[in-house]
Amino acid sequence: MSLPSLNRRKLLLGASAMAIFAGLGAPGRLLANPRFTSNPFTLGVASGDPWPDGFLLWTRLAPEPLAEHAGMPMLSVPVRWEVADDPQFRRIVQSGQALARPELGHSVHVEVAGLQPQRPYWYRFHVGSEATSAVGRVRTAPLAGARVDRLRIGVAGCQHYEAGYYTAYAHLSQEPELDAIFHYGDYIYEGAGRPVGPGVVRSHAGGEIYSLDDYRRRYAQYKSDADLQAAHAAAAFLPSWDDHEIDNNWVGALDQDGVPSAAFLLRRQAAMQAWYENMPVRASQFPRADGLTMHRRIDYGNLLRVHVLDTRQYRSRQPCDPVLLKRNRPCRAPGTDGIEQVLGQPQEHWLLDGLQHPARWNLVAQQIMMMPFRYPDSREAGTINGDSWSGYPQARQRLVHALSSQGRGNTIVATGDVHKHHAGVLPSRPEDLLSTPVATEFVTTSISSNGDGDDIPRGWEGVMAANPHAPLLNNQRGYQVFTIGRDLWQTDVVGVDRVTEAGGKRLSIARLVTEHGRPGVQRA
């Protein structure tokens, strides 16, 4: 299993964090015999980042999700966990105890090891003598280098709570034989609650979020959703983030409103800690004063290497567009700010090195559209999305050059952010959209953001003709599922007919295929 290289300081921090999660650290003030008058597992359970011998297990105690401290006392609480190789827990193969600490929002992160590769397991948590969580299911990854002939990975994100119900997650949780779900980001939205009415199906609790307690409560509100909990319980998540986990369109040390960087970084630090507390991620993602290392790799035998990227934390300021200028937001004129960065140099080098791995396929799991794309002339910010890789053509071309030089044609890019389904290719020359492609990109729509959708949005009728390299456009809510074989990558594009009412119907929008070694999109 490949992880980002760690310097000695980070290694020591990681070791300390692992001691905390294993329950070996000093407990502080301990609630030795916890008893709750209501269910402490209201936020469900989750697993993440599977390895051949184990995975990460998560829960967070919250008997009153929207109350102060989610209804928890400011004490550490022992939480027992169990892993079984059958859903009835007749054969428990691993068990232990962890501490839900108030310093980490009473979240629990357990790194389980010593299991068998490429098989399902079931897990649950207990507090005290009475409270037991729901049961989750998770699959370990195959052994490193083992031959693997088939994998299934879901893709989802952009789940604005106010914009609609999470019915798509209910359908995703029922997809058969999922190995994992890549969540590309926008797990929460940061805005103030609005009254239920046009465009608002259910309201955020409270105003815009800034403090650690604010972010914790927002996550608790989102995680209270039963459909989201079902998806987490169905398969391991590979979580990333985009902008709304902190603030719309943030990059580096800049927010969208021109707040001084020193002030914004305080908000960013609180948001990053809350992200960690609420995501099923390992100790290597433990927050630090200067941020956290979110990018990482997960290998699935010799079939697939997943590169989970961070396209926000190390990025150069965005190029100037009419919207940023109107906000008086610091932006970047052409040819300024030196070398353009989307990933930052260390992460970019890490990615380019990792793409040389002999896996049959590479999945670059990230957030913002990589292929060039021309938007409608009526778009307020212009026909180029400066918040995508198109706003950073030098950075994109470095990656294009590396993929072209590699010449394997085995890279798939998974993207979200724009609340629409797209599929297309990354051309070797962005000024010629039909030039030789170097990678295939699948852009997944939102779970709920933008509310009920349609096939082609009004005003977008000419967009398909302007983008001949991107043969799919759909504006409905939903998700995608990748079925990965050795010679064929199949993408099922799934929608729901409505999210402004519960019970939306599952729609099969398209089935697309890409041949190994031949970047492109064909309908099955």
Coordinates of C-alpha atoms in Angstrom, one line a residue:
M1 CA 0.0 0.0 0.0
S2 CA 1.4 3.3 -1.0
L3 CA 1.0 6.4 1.1
P4 CA 2.5 9.9 0.9
S5 CA 6.0 10.1 2.2
L6 CA 6.2 11.4 5.8
N7 CA 8.9 13.4 7.4
R8 CA 10.0 12.6 11.0
R9 CA 7.7 15.2 12.6
K10 CA 4.6 13.9 10.7
L11 CA 5.6 10.3 11.5
L12 CA 5.7 11.2 15.2
L13 CA 2.4 13.0 15.0
G14 CA 0.9 10.0 13.2
A15 CA 2.1 7.6 15.9
S16 CA 0.6 9.8 18.6
A17 CA -2.7 9.9 16.7
M18 CA -2.8 6.1 16.3
A19 CA -2.2 5.7 20.0
I20 CA -5.2 8.0 20.7
F21 CA -7.4 6.0 18.3
A22 CA -6.3 2.6 19.7
G23 CA -7.4 3.7 23.1
L24 CA -3.8 3.6 24.4
G25 CA -3.4 7.3 25.1
A26 CA -4.4 8.8 28.5
P27 CA -8.2 9.0 28.5
G28 CA -8.5 12.3 30.3
R29 CA -11.8 12.6 32.2
L30 CA -13.6 9.3 31.5
L31 CA -17.3 8.4 31.7
A32 CA -16.7 4.9 32.8
N33 CA -20.3 3.5 32.8
P34 CA -22.1 5.5 30.1
R35 CA -25.9 5.3 30.0
F36 CA -28.0 7.2 27.5
T37 CA -31.7 8.0 27.5
S38 CA -31.7 8.1 23.7
N39 CA -29.7 6.4 20.9
P40 CA -26.1 7.7 20.8
F41 CA -25.6 6.3 17.3
T42 CA -27.9 8.7 15.5
L43 CA -25.2 9.6 12.9
G44 CA -24.8 6.0 11.8
V45 CA -21.6 4.1 11.0
A46 CA -19.1 4.2 8.2
S47 CA -15.9 2.5 6.9
G48 CA -13.2 3.8 4.6
D49 CA -9.9 3.4 2.8
P50 CA -9.7 -0.4 2.6
W51 CA -6.4 -2.2 2.5
P52 CA -5.7 -5.9 1.9
D53 CA -5.7 -6.7 5.6
G54 CA -8.3 -4.2 7.0
F55 CA -10.0 -0.8 6.8
L56 CA -11.0 2.2 8.9
L57 CA -14.2 2.1 11.0
W58 CA -16.0 5.3 12.1
T59 CA -18.8 6.4 14.2
R60 CA -19.6 9.5 16.3
L61 CA -21.7 9.7 19.4
A62 CA -24.5 12.2 19.1
P63 CA -27.7 11.4 21.1
E64 CA -29.0 14.9 20.3
P65 CA -27.4 15.8 17.0
L66 CA -28.3 19.5 16.9
A67 CA -27.9 20.2 20.6
E68 CA -24.8 21.7 22.2
H69 CA -22.0 19.2 21.9
A70 CA -24.6 16.9 20.2
G71 CA -26.0 16.1 23.6
M72 CA -22.7 14.5 24.9
P73 CA -21.0 15.2 28.2
M74 CA -17.5 16.7 28.0
L75 CA -15.9 13.4 29.0
S76 CA -14.2 10.6 27.0
V77 CA -16.5 7.6 26.5
P78 CA -15.4 4.0 25.9
V79 CA -16.8 2.5 22.7
R80 CA -16.5 -1.2 21.9
W81 CA -16.3 -2.4 18.3
E82 CA -16.7 -5.8 16.6
V83 CA -15.9 -7.1 13.1
A84 CA -17.4 -10.4 11.9
D85 CA -17.2 -12.5 8.8
D86 CA -20.9 -13.0 8.7
P87 CA -23.8 -10.5 9.0
Q88 CA -25.3 -12.3 12.1
F89 CA -22.0 -11.8 14.1
R90 CA -21.8 -15.5 14.9
R91 CA -18.0 -15.4 14.0
I92 CA -16.4 -12.3 15.4
V93 CA -12.8 -12.1 14.0
Q94 CA -11.7 -8.8 15.6
S95 CA -12.9 -6.6 18.5
G96 CA -11.6 -3.9 20.7
Q97 CA -12.3 -0.7 22.5
A98 CA -11.7 2.9 21.4
L99 CA -12.3 6.3 23.1
A100 CA -14.8 8.8 21.8
R101 CA -13.1 12.0 23.0
P102 CA -14.6 15.4 23.4
E103 CA -11.5 17.0 21.7
L104 CA -12.5 15.1 18.5
G105 CA -16.3 15.7 18.7
H106 CA -16.8 12.3 20.3
S107 CA -15.9 10.7 17.0
V108 CA -14.2 7.2 16.8
H109 CA -11.7 6.2 14.2
V110 CA -10.5 2.5 14.4
E111 CA -7.9 1.1 12.1
V112 CA -8.6 -2.6 11.8
A113 CA -5.8 -4.9 10.5
G114 CA -5.1 -8.6 10.4
L115 CA -8.0 -9.6 8.2
Q116 CA -8.2 -11.6 4.9
P117 CA -8.0 -9.8 1.6
Q118 CA -10.7 -9.2 -1.0
R119 CA -13.7 -10.4 1.1
P120 CA -16.7 -8.8 2.9
Y121 CA -16.9 -8.1 6.6
W122 CA -19.6 -6.7 8.9
Y123 CA -19.0 -4.3 11.8
R124 CA -20.8 -2.6 14.7
F125 CA -20.2 -0.5 17.8
H126 CA -21.5 -0.7 21.4
V127 CA -21.6 1.9 24.2
G128 CA -22.4 0.7 27.7
S129 CA -24.5 -2.4 28.2
E130 CA -27.5 -1.3 26.0
A131 CA -26.7 0.9 23.0
T132 CA -25.7 -0.8 19.8
S133 CA -25.1 0.8 16.4
A134 CA -26.5 -0.2 13.1
V135 CA -24.4 -2.8 11.2
G136 CA -22.1 -1.8 8.3
R137 CA -20.6 -3.9 5.5
V138 CA -17.1 -3.4 4.0
R139 CA -14.8 -5.3 1.7
T140 CA -11.0 -5.5 2.1
A141 CA -8.9 -4.8 -0.9
P142 CA -7.1 -7.5 -2.8
L143 CA -3.4 -8.3 -2.0
A144 CA -0.8 -6.1 -3.6
G145 CA -0.1 -7.4 -7.1
A146 CA -2.8 -10.0 -7.0
R147 CA -4.7 -10.6 -10.3
V148 CA -8.1 -9.0 -10.1
D149 CA -10.6 -9.3 -12.9
R150 CA -13.5 -7.1 -11.7
L151 CA -14.2 -4.2 -9.4
R152 CA -17.2 -1.9 -8.8
I153 CA -16.8 1.6 -7.4
G154 CA -19.5 4.2 -7.0
V155 CA -19.0 8.0 -7.3
A156 CA -21.1 10.6 -5.5
G157 CA -21.0 14.1 -4.0
C158 CA -22.4 17.6 -3.9
Q159 CA -25.2 16.9 -1.4
H160 CA -26.7 20.3 -0.5
Y161 CA -29.1 19.5 2.3
E162 CA -31.5 22.3 1.6
A163 CA -31.8 21.6 -2.1
G164 CA -33.3 18.1 -1.9
Y165 CA -33.6 14.7 -0.4
Y166 CA -30.8 12.1 -0.6
T167 CA -32.9 9.5 -2.5
A168 CA -29.9 8.9 -4.8
Y169 CA -28.0 7.5 -1.8
A170 CA -30.8 5.1 -1.1
H171 CA -30.4 3.7 -4.6
L172 CA -26.6 3.7 -4.5
S173 CA -26.7 1.7 -1.2
Q174 CA -28.6 -1.0 -3.1
E175 CA -26.1 -1.3 -6.0
P176 CA -24.7 -4.9 -5.9
E177 CA -21.1 -5.8 -5.1
L178 CA -19.7 -2.4 -4.4
D179 CA -16.0 -2.4 -3.5
A180 CA -16.0 1.3 -2.5
I181 CA -17.6 4.7 -3.1
F182 CA -15.5 7.7 -4.0
H183 CA -17.0 10.8 -2.5
Y184 CA -15.5 13.7 -4.5
G185 CA -16.5 16.4 -2.0
D186 CA -19.1 19.0 -1.0
Y187 CA -20.3 16.7 1.8
I188 CA -21.8 19.7 3.6
Y189 CA -22.6 23.3 2.5
E190 CA -21.6 26.2 4.7
G191 CA -24.5 28.7 4.1
A192 CA -27.0 30.0 6.5
G193 CA -30.4 28.3 6.9
R194 CA -33.1 29.5 4.6
P195 CA -36.9 29.2 5.1
V196 CA -38.5 26.3 3.3
G197 CA -39.9 27.5 0.0
P198 CA -38.8 27.7 -3.7
G199 CA -35.4 26.0 -3.9
V200 CA -35.3 25.0 -0.2
V201 CA -36.7 21.6 0.7
R202 CA -35.4 21.4 4.2
S203 CA -33.5 24.1 6.1
H204 CA -30.0 24.3 7.5
A205 CA -29.9 24.7 11.3
G206 CA -28.3 28.1 12.2
G207 CA -26.5 30.7 10.3
E208 CA -23.4 30.5 8.1
I209 CA -20.8 28.3 9.8
Y210 CA -17.4 29.5 11.0
S211 CA -16.5 27.9 14.3
L212 CA -15.6 24.2 15.1
D213 CA -18.9 23.8 16.9
D214 CA -20.7 25.3 13.9
Y215 CA -19.1 22.8 11.5
R216 CA -19.7 19.9 13.9
R217 CA -23.4 20.7 14.1
R218 CA -23.7 21.0 10.3
Y219 CA -22.1 17.6 9.8
A220 CA -24.5 16.2 12.4
Q221 CA -27.5 17.5 10.6
Y222 CA -26.3 16.1 7.3
K223 CA -25.3 12.7 8.8
S224 CA -28.7 12.3 10.4
D225 CA -30.1 11.6 7.0
A226 CA -31.1 7.9 6.7
D227 CA -30.3 7.5 3.0
L228 CA -26.8 8.9 3.5
Q229 CA -26.3 6.5 6.4
A230 CA -27.5 3.6 4.3
A231 CA -24.8 4.4 1.6
H232 CA -22.1 4.6 4.3
A233 CA -23.2 1.3 5.8
A234 CA -23.2 -0.4 2.4
A235 CA -19.6 0.1 1.3
A236 CA -16.3 1.8 2.2
F237 CA -16.1 5.5 1.3
L238 CA -12.9 7.0 -0.2
P239 CA -13.6 10.6 0.9
S240 CA -12.2 13.8 -0.5
W241 CA -13.3 17.4 -0.2
D242 CA -14.1 20.3 -2.5
D243 CA -14.9 23.8 -1.5
H244 CA -18.2 23.8 0.5
E245 CA -16.6 21.8 3.3
I246 CA -15.0 25.2 4.1
D247 CA -16.3 28.0 2.0
N248 CA -17.5 28.3 -1.6
N249 CA -14.6 28.5 -4.1
W250 CA -11.9 28.8 -1.6
V251 CA -8.3 28.0 -2.7
G252 CA -5.2 28.0 -0.5
A253 CA -5.4 30.7 2.0
L254 CA -8.1 32.7 0.2
D255 CA -11.9 32.6 0.6
Q256 CA -14.5 33.9 -1.9
D257 CA -15.1 37.2 0.0
G258 CA -11.6 38.7 0.3
V259 CA -11.3 38.1 4.0
P260 CA -7.7 38.5 5.3
S261 CA -5.8 35.3 5.0
A262 CA -5.0 35.2 8.7
A263 CA -8.7 35.2 9.6
F264 CA -9.7 32.8 6.9
L265 CA -7.1 30.3 8.0
L266 CA -8.7 30.1 11.4
R267 CA -12.0 29.1 9.8
R268 CA -10.2 26.7 7.5
Q269 CA -8.5 25.0 10.4
A270 CA -11.8 24.5 12.2
A271 CA -13.4 23.1 9.1
M272 CA -10.6 20.7 8.4
Q273 CA -10.8 19.4 11.9
A274 CA -14.5 18.9 11.6
W275 CA -14.0 17.1 8.2
Y276 CA -11.6 14.7 9.8
E277 CA -13.8 14.1 12.8
N278 CA -16.7 13.2 10.5
M279 CA -15.0 11.2 7.7
P280 CA -13.9 7.5 7.8
V281 CA -10.2 8.3 7.1
R282 CA -7.0 7.0 8.7
A283 CA -4.6 8.6 11.1
S284 CA -2.4 9.8 8.2
Q285 CA -5.2 12.3 7.6
F286 CA -5.1 13.6 11.2
P287 CA -5.4 17.5 11.2
R288 CA -2.4 19.6 12.0
A289 CA -2.0 23.3 12.6
D290 CA -1.0 23.9 9.0
G291 CA -3.7 21.7 7.4
L292 CA -3.9 18.0 6.8
T293 CA -2.6 15.7 4.1
M294 CA -5.7 14.5 2.3
H295 CA -4.2 13.0 -0.9
R296 CA -3.5 9.3 -0.7
R297 CA -3.6 6.0 -2.8
I298 CA -5.6 2.8 -2.5
D299 CA -4.5 -0.2 -4.6
Y300 CA -6.7 -3.0 -5.7
G301 CA -4.3 -5.8 -6.7
N302 CA -2.9 -5.4 -10.2
L303 CA -6.2 -4.1 -11.6
L304 CA -6.5 -0.6 -10.2
R305 CA -4.6 2.2 -8.5
V306 CA -6.8 5.0 -7.0
H307 CA -5.1 8.4 -6.5
V308 CA -7.3 10.5 -4.3
L309 CA -6.4 14.2 -4.9
D310 CA -6.7 17.5 -3.1
T311 CA -7.3 20.3 -5.6
R312 CA -8.0 23.1 -3.1
Q313 CA -5.4 23.3 -0.4
Y314 CA -2.3 24.0 -2.5
R315 CA -3.8 25.8 -5.5
S316 CA -2.8 29.2 -6.9
R317 CA -5.3 32.0 -6.7
Q318 CA -8.1 31.7 -9.3
P319 CA -7.9 33.7 -12.6
C320 CA -10.0 36.9 -12.6
D321 CA -13.5 36.6 -13.9
P322 CA -16.5 39.0 -13.7
V323 CA -17.8 37.3 -10.5
L324 CA -14.5 37.5 -8.6
L325 CA -14.0 41.1 -9.7
K326 CA -17.5 42.0 -8.5
R327 CA -16.7 40.5 -5.1
N328 CA -13.4 42.4 -4.9
R329 CA -11.8 39.0 -4.4
P330 CA -8.0 38.7 -5.0
C331 CA -7.6 37.0 -8.3
R332 CA -4.9 36.2 -10.8
A333 CA -4.3 38.0 -14.1
P334 CA -2.7 36.0 -17.0
G335 CA 1.0 35.5 -16.6
T336 CA 1.2 36.5 -12.9
D337 CA 1.8 34.5 -9.7
G338 CA 4.6 32.4 -11.2
I339 CA 4.0 28.7 -11.9
E340 CA 0.3 27.9 -11.9
Q341 CA -0.6 25.2 -9.3
V342 CA -3.7 23.1 -8.9
L343 CA -2.1 20.3 -6.8
G344 CA 1.1 22.1 -5.6
Q345 CA 4.5 20.8 -6.6
P346 CA 4.9 18.0 -4.0
Q347 CA 1.4 16.5 -4.7
E348 CA 1.9 16.9 -8.4
H349 CA 5.2 15.0 -8.3
W350 CA 3.6 12.4 -6.1
L351 CA 0.8 11.9 -8.6
L352 CA 3.1 11.7 -11.7
D353 CA 5.3 9.2 -9.9
G354 CA 2.3 7.1 -8.9
L355 CA 1.0 6.9 -12.4
Q356 CA 4.0 4.8 -13.4
H357 CA 2.7 1.9 -11.3
P358 CA 2.1 -1.2 -13.4
A359 CA -1.6 -1.4 -12.4
R360 CA -3.9 -2.1 -15.4
W361 CA -5.9 1.1 -14.8
N362 CA -5.3 4.4 -12.9
L363 CA -8.2 6.2 -11.4
V364 CA -7.5 9.9 -10.7
A365 CA -10.2 10.7 -8.1
Q366 CA -10.5 14.4 -7.8
Q367 CA -13.0 17.3 -7.8
I368 CA -12.9 19.8 -10.7
M369 CA -13.4 19.3 -14.4
M370 CA -10.0 18.5 -16.0
M371 CA -11.0 18.4 -19.7
P372 CA -11.4 21.8 -21.5
F373 CA -15.1 22.7 -21.7
R374 CA -16.9 25.7 -23.3
Y375 CA -19.9 26.9 -21.3
P376 CA -22.8 28.9 -22.7
D377 CA -22.2 32.5 -23.7
S378 CA -24.8 33.6 -21.2
R379 CA -22.8 32.3 -18.2
E380 CA -22.1 35.2 -15.8
A381 CA -18.5 34.1 -15.1
G382 CA -17.7 33.6 -18.7
T383 CA -17.5 30.6 -21.1
I384 CA -14.4 29.2 -19.2
N385 CA -14.8 27.8 -15.7
G386 CA -11.9 29.4 -13.9
D387 CA -12.5 27.3 -10.8
S388 CA -11.7 24.2 -12.9
W389 CA -8.4 23.0 -14.5
S390 CA -9.2 25.2 -17.4
G391 CA -8.4 28.2 -15.2
Y392 CA -4.9 26.6 -14.8
P393 CA -3.8 25.6 -18.3
Q394 CA -0.1 25.4 -17.5
A395 CA -0.8 22.9 -14.6
R396 CA -3.1 20.9 -16.8
Q397 CA -0.7 20.7 -19.6
R398 CA 2.1 19.4 -17.3
L399 CA -0.3 16.5 -16.5
V400 CA -1.3 16.1 -20.1
H401 CA 2.3 15.9 -21.2
A402 CA 3.1 13.2 -18.5
L403 CA 0.1 11.1 -19.6
S404 CA 1.0 11.5 -23.3
S405 CA 4.6 10.5 -22.7
Q406 CA 3.5 7.5 -20.7
G407 CA 1.5 6.4 -23.7
R408 CA -0.5 3.7 -21.8
G409 CA -4.0 5.2 -22.3
N410 CA -5.1 3.6 -19.0
T411 CA -6.0 6.7 -16.9
I412 CA -9.6 7.5 -16.0
V413 CA -10.4 10.8 -14.3
A414 CA -13.4 11.0 -11.8
T415 CA -14.8 14.4 -11.2
G416 CA -17.7 16.2 -9.6
D417 CA -18.3 19.9 -8.7
V418 CA -20.5 21.1 -11.6
H419 CA -23.8 19.3 -10.7
K420 CA -24.1 17.7 -14.1
H421 CA -23.2 14.4 -15.7
H422 CA -20.5 14.7 -18.3
A423 CA -18.3 12.2 -20.1
G424 CA -15.4 13.0 -22.4
V425 CA -11.7 13.0 -23.0
L426 CA -8.7 15.1 -22.1
P427 CA -7.2 16.1 -25.5
S428 CA -3.5 16.3 -25.9
R429 CA -3.9 19.9 -27.3
P430 CA -6.6 21.8 -25.5
E431 CA -7.0 24.3 -28.4
D432 CA -7.9 21.3 -30.6
L433 CA -10.7 19.4 -28.7
L434 CA -10.5 16.5 -31.2
S435 CA -6.7 16.1 -30.9
T436 CA -5.4 12.7 -29.7
P437 CA -6.9 12.1 -26.2
V438 CA -4.6 11.1 -23.3
A439 CA -7.3 10.2 -20.7
T440 CA -11.0 9.7 -20.3
E441 CA -13.0 11.8 -17.8
F442 CA -16.4 11.0 -16.2
V443 CA -18.0 13.9 -14.3
T444 CA -20.7 12.9 -11.8
T445 CA -23.7 15.0 -11.1
S446 CA -24.8 16.1 -7.6
I447 CA -26.8 14.0 -5.1
S448 CA -29.1 17.0 -4.5
S449 CA -27.5 20.3 -5.3
N450 CA -29.5 22.4 -7.8
G451 CA -32.7 20.5 -7.0
D452 CA -34.8 18.7 -9.6
G453 CA -33.0 18.5 -12.9
D454 CA -33.7 17.7 -16.5
D455 CA -31.9 16.3 -19.5
I456 CA -30.4 19.4 -21.1
P457 CA -30.7 22.6 -19.0
R458 CA -32.3 25.7 -20.6
G459 CA -29.7 27.8 -22.4
W460 CA -27.4 24.8 -22.9
E461 CA -28.8 23.6 -26.2
G462 CA -25.6 24.5 -28.1
V463 CA -23.1 23.3 -25.6
M464 CA -22.9 19.7 -27.0
A465 CA -21.9 21.0 -30.4
A466 CA -19.3 23.3 -28.9
N467 CA -17.7 20.4 -27.0
P468 CA -17.4 17.5 -29.5
H469 CA -14.9 15.7 -27.2
A470 CA -17.6 15.4 -24.5
P471 CA -20.5 13.3 -25.9
L472 CA -22.6 13.1 -22.6
L473 CA -24.4 16.0 -20.9
N474 CA -27.3 15.4 -18.4
N475 CA -28.6 17.7 -15.7
Q476 CA -30.4 15.2 -13.4
R477 CA -29.3 14.4 -9.9
G478 CA -27.8 11.0 -9.2
Y479 CA -24.4 9.1 -9.2
Q480 CA -22.2 6.9 -11.3
V481 CA -21.0 3.3 -10.9
F482 CA -17.7 2.1 -12.4
T483 CA -17.5 -1.6 -13.3
I484 CA -13.8 -2.2 -14.0
G485 CA -12.6 -5.1 -16.0
R486 CA -9.2 -5.8 -17.4
D487 CA -10.0 -4.7 -20.9
L488 CA -13.2 -2.6 -20.5
W489 CA -14.2 0.2 -18.1
Q490 CA -18.0 0.5 -17.9
T491 CA -19.6 3.5 -16.4
D492 CA -23.3 3.4 -15.5
V493 CA -24.7 6.9 -15.3
V494 CA -27.7 6.9 -12.9
G495 CA -30.2 9.6 -12.1
V496 CA -33.3 10.1 -10.0
D497 CA -36.5 11.7 -11.4
R498 CA -36.9 14.2 -8.4
V499 CA -35.2 15.2 -5.2
T500 CA -37.6 17.9 -4.0
E501 CA -39.9 15.2 -2.9
A502 CA -38.9 11.9 -1.2
G503 CA -39.1 8.6 -3.0
G504 CA -37.5 9.6 -6.3
K505 CA -37.4 6.9 -9.0
R506 CA -34.0 5.5 -10.2
L507 CA -33.3 6.3 -13.8
S508 CA -30.7 4.6 -16.1
I509 CA -29.4 7.5 -18.1
A510 CA -26.5 5.9 -20.0
R511 CA -24.1 3.0 -20.0
L512 CA -20.7 4.1 -21.3
V513 CA -17.5 2.1 -22.0
T514 CA -13.8 2.8 -22.4
E515 CA -11.4 0.3 -23.9
H516 CA -8.1 -0.2 -22.1
G517 CA -5.4 1.7 -23.9
R518 CA -7.8 3.7 -26.0
P519 CA -9.1 6.8 -24.2
G520 CA -12.6 7.6 -25.3
V521 CA -16.3 7.2 -24.6
Q522 CA -18.7 4.9 -26.4
R523 CA -22.2 4.0 -25.6
A524 CA -22.6 0.3 -24.7

